[in-house]
């Protein structure tokens, strides 16, 4: 069994935007979500010193009300490669349960899940 943690940190904004577009949301809702994800910055405070701000091009703000919904949209088409493997998705967690005797190697199964969606798959 493999648990994929830090899922919120791996959300690619352009891929998420494509998936949201396919949902045919009202324009003002789609634009609000894209605005929420765009031009976000982050800095770190260590020993009283503040780092320079860095623009965030992926991830979703943890603790936000919309974060779990955006993660669900993002991971909705994520599937296990092997027919004997099971992908369990709950809220913001994704767990792969891999069968010991299967035609797909664990390495291939792991690469499949780790690579996630590809923006070319969405066209």
mmCIF file of C-alpha atoms in Angstrom, residues 17-108:
data_model
loop_
_atom_site.group_PDB
_atom_site.id
_atom_site.type_symbol
_atom_site.label_atom_id
_atom_site.label_comp_id
_atom_site.label_asym_id
_atom_site.label_seq_id
_atom_site.Cartn_x
_atom_site.Cartn_y
_atom_site.Cartn_z
ATOM 1 C CA UNK A 17 -7.932 25.027 -15.048
ATOM 2 C CA UNK A 18 -8.510 22.677 -18.021
ATOM 3 C CA UNK A 19 -10.477 20.278 -15.838
ATOM 4 C CA UNK A 20 -12.553 23.096 -14.371
ATOM 5 C CA UNK A 21 -13.263 24.373 -17.878
ATOM 6 C CA UNK A 22 -14.640 20.962 -18.851
ATOM 7 C CA UNK A 23 -17.166 21.239 -16.000
ATOM 8 C CA UNK A 24 -18.838 24.182 -17.779
ATOM 9 C CA UNK A 25 -19.033 26.275 -14.623
ATOM 10 C CA UNK A 26 -20.632 29.675 -14.744
ATOM 11 C CA UNK A 27 -18.030 32.172 -15.965
ATOM 12 C CA UNK A 28 -17.949 34.164 -12.733
ATOM 13 C CA UNK A 29 -17.361 31.000 -10.652
ATOM 14 C CA UNK A 30 -14.620 29.734 -12.980
ATOM 15 C CA UNK A 31 -12.962 33.176 -12.991
ATOM 16 C CA UNK A 32 -13.171 33.417 -9.186
ATOM 17 C CA UNK A 33 -11.390 30.057 -8.797
ATOM 18 C CA UNK A 34 -8.691 30.966 -11.336
ATOM 19 C CA UNK A 35 -8.227 34.323 -9.600
ATOM 20 C CA UNK A 36 -7.919 32.485 -6.267
ATOM 21 C CA UNK A 37 -5.088 30.352 -7.718
ATOM 22 C CA UNK A 38 -3.302 33.112 -9.650
ATOM 23 C CA UNK A 39 -0.532 35.418 -8.409
ATOM 24 C CA UNK A 40 -0.234 33.771 -4.998
ATOM 25 C CA UNK A 41 3.075 34.270 -3.237
ATOM 26 C CA UNK A 42 4.776 32.618 -0.313
ATOM 27 C CA UNK A 43 7.615 33.595 1.992
ATOM 28 C CA UNK A 44 9.237 31.986 4.992
ATOM 29 C CA UNK A 45 10.147 33.516 8.350
ATOM 30 C CA UNK A 46 13.156 31.935 10.064
ATOM 31 C CA UNK A 47 14.808 33.418 13.121
ATOM 32 C CA UNK A 48 12.988 36.684 12.523
ATOM 33 C CA UNK A 49 14.224 37.016 8.928
ATOM 34 C CA UNK A 50 11.706 37.000 6.072
ATOM 35 C CA UNK A 51 12.661 35.428 2.769
ATOM 36 C CA UNK A 52 11.861 37.000 -0.588
ATOM 37 C CA UNK A 53 8.379 36.229 -1.871
ATOM 38 C CA UNK A 54 8.155 33.422 -4.394
ATOM 39 C CA UNK A 55 5.277 33.024 -6.822
ATOM 40 C CA UNK A 56 3.398 29.760 -6.434
ATOM 41 C CA UNK A 57 2.585 28.056 -9.732
ATOM 42 C CA UNK A 58 1.138 24.921 -8.211
ATOM 43 C CA UNK A 59 -0.594 23.793 -5.014
ATOM 44 C CA UNK A 60 -3.809 24.743 -3.312
ATOM 45 C CA UNK A 61 -4.030 26.677 -0.075
ATOM 46 C CA UNK A 62 -4.539 24.146 2.694
ATOM 47 C CA UNK A 63 -7.301 25.061 5.080
ATOM 48 C CA UNK A 64 -9.253 26.871 2.373
ATOM 49 C CA UNK A 65 -12.883 25.894 2.028
ATOM 50 C CA UNK A 66 -12.562 25.197 -1.689
ATOM 51 C CA UNK A 67 -9.280 23.237 -1.461
ATOM 52 C CA UNK A 68 -10.790 19.750 -1.034
ATOM 53 C CA UNK A 69 -13.217 20.367 -3.911
ATOM 54 C CA UNK A 70 -10.395 21.491 -6.214
ATOM 55 C CA UNK A 71 -8.330 18.440 -5.244
ATOM 56 C CA UNK A 72 -11.313 16.182 -6.000
ATOM 57 C CA UNK A 73 -11.724 17.758 -9.451
ATOM 58 C CA UNK A 74 -7.982 17.463 -10.094
ATOM 59 C CA UNK A 75 -7.728 13.802 -9.100
ATOM 60 C CA UNK A 76 -11.090 12.671 -10.489
ATOM 61 C CA UNK A 77 -9.605 10.870 -13.503
ATOM 62 C CA UNK A 78 -6.642 9.334 -11.672
ATOM 63 C CA UNK A 79 -6.797 5.562 -12.081
ATOM 64 C CA UNK A 80 -4.655 2.571 -11.233
ATOM 65 C CA UNK A 81 -2.833 1.024 -14.216
ATOM 66 C CA UNK A 82 -3.392 -2.593 -13.222
ATOM 67 C CA UNK A 83 -6.802 -4.240 -12.981
ATOM 68 C CA UNK A 84 -5.803 -5.855 -9.676
ATOM 69 C CA UNK A 85 -4.741 -2.593 -8.042
ATOM 70 C CA UNK A 86 -7.166 -0.348 -6.220
ATOM 71 C CA UNK A 87 -6.995 3.423 -5.964
ATOM 72 C CA UNK A 88 -8.829 4.785 -2.932
ATOM 73 C CA UNK A 89 -9.562 8.510 -2.929
ATOM 74 C CA UNK A 90 -11.024 10.160 0.129
ATOM 75 C CA UNK A 91 -11.136 13.933 0.600
ATOM 76 C CA UNK A 92 -7.511 14.983 0.062
ATOM 77 C CA UNK A 93 -5.882 11.558 0.366
ATOM 78 C CA UNK A 94 -5.094 9.118 -2.413
ATOM 79 C CA UNK A 95 -4.003 5.590 -1.524
ATOM 80 C CA UNK A 96 -2.858 2.889 -3.950
ATOM 81 C CA UNK A 97 -3.437 -0.707 -2.859
ATOM 82 C CA UNK A 98 -1.221 -2.914 -5.005
ATOM 83 C CA UNK A 99 -1.842 -6.634 -5.466
ATOM 84 C CA UNK A 100 1.216 -8.825 -4.962
ATOM 85 C CA UNK A 101 0.410 -11.044 -7.973
ATOM 86 C CA UNK A 102 -0.396 -8.815 -10.936
ATOM 87 C CA UNK A 103 0.606 -8.255 -14.557
ATOM 88 C CA UNK A 104 1.636 -4.631 -13.914
ATOM 89 C CA UNK A 105 4.880 -4.126 -11.991
ATOM 90 C CA UNK A 106 4.805 -2.017 -8.852
ATOM 91 C CA UNK A 107 7.272 0.386 -10.484
ATOM 92 C CA UNK A 108 4.979 0.901 -13.486
#
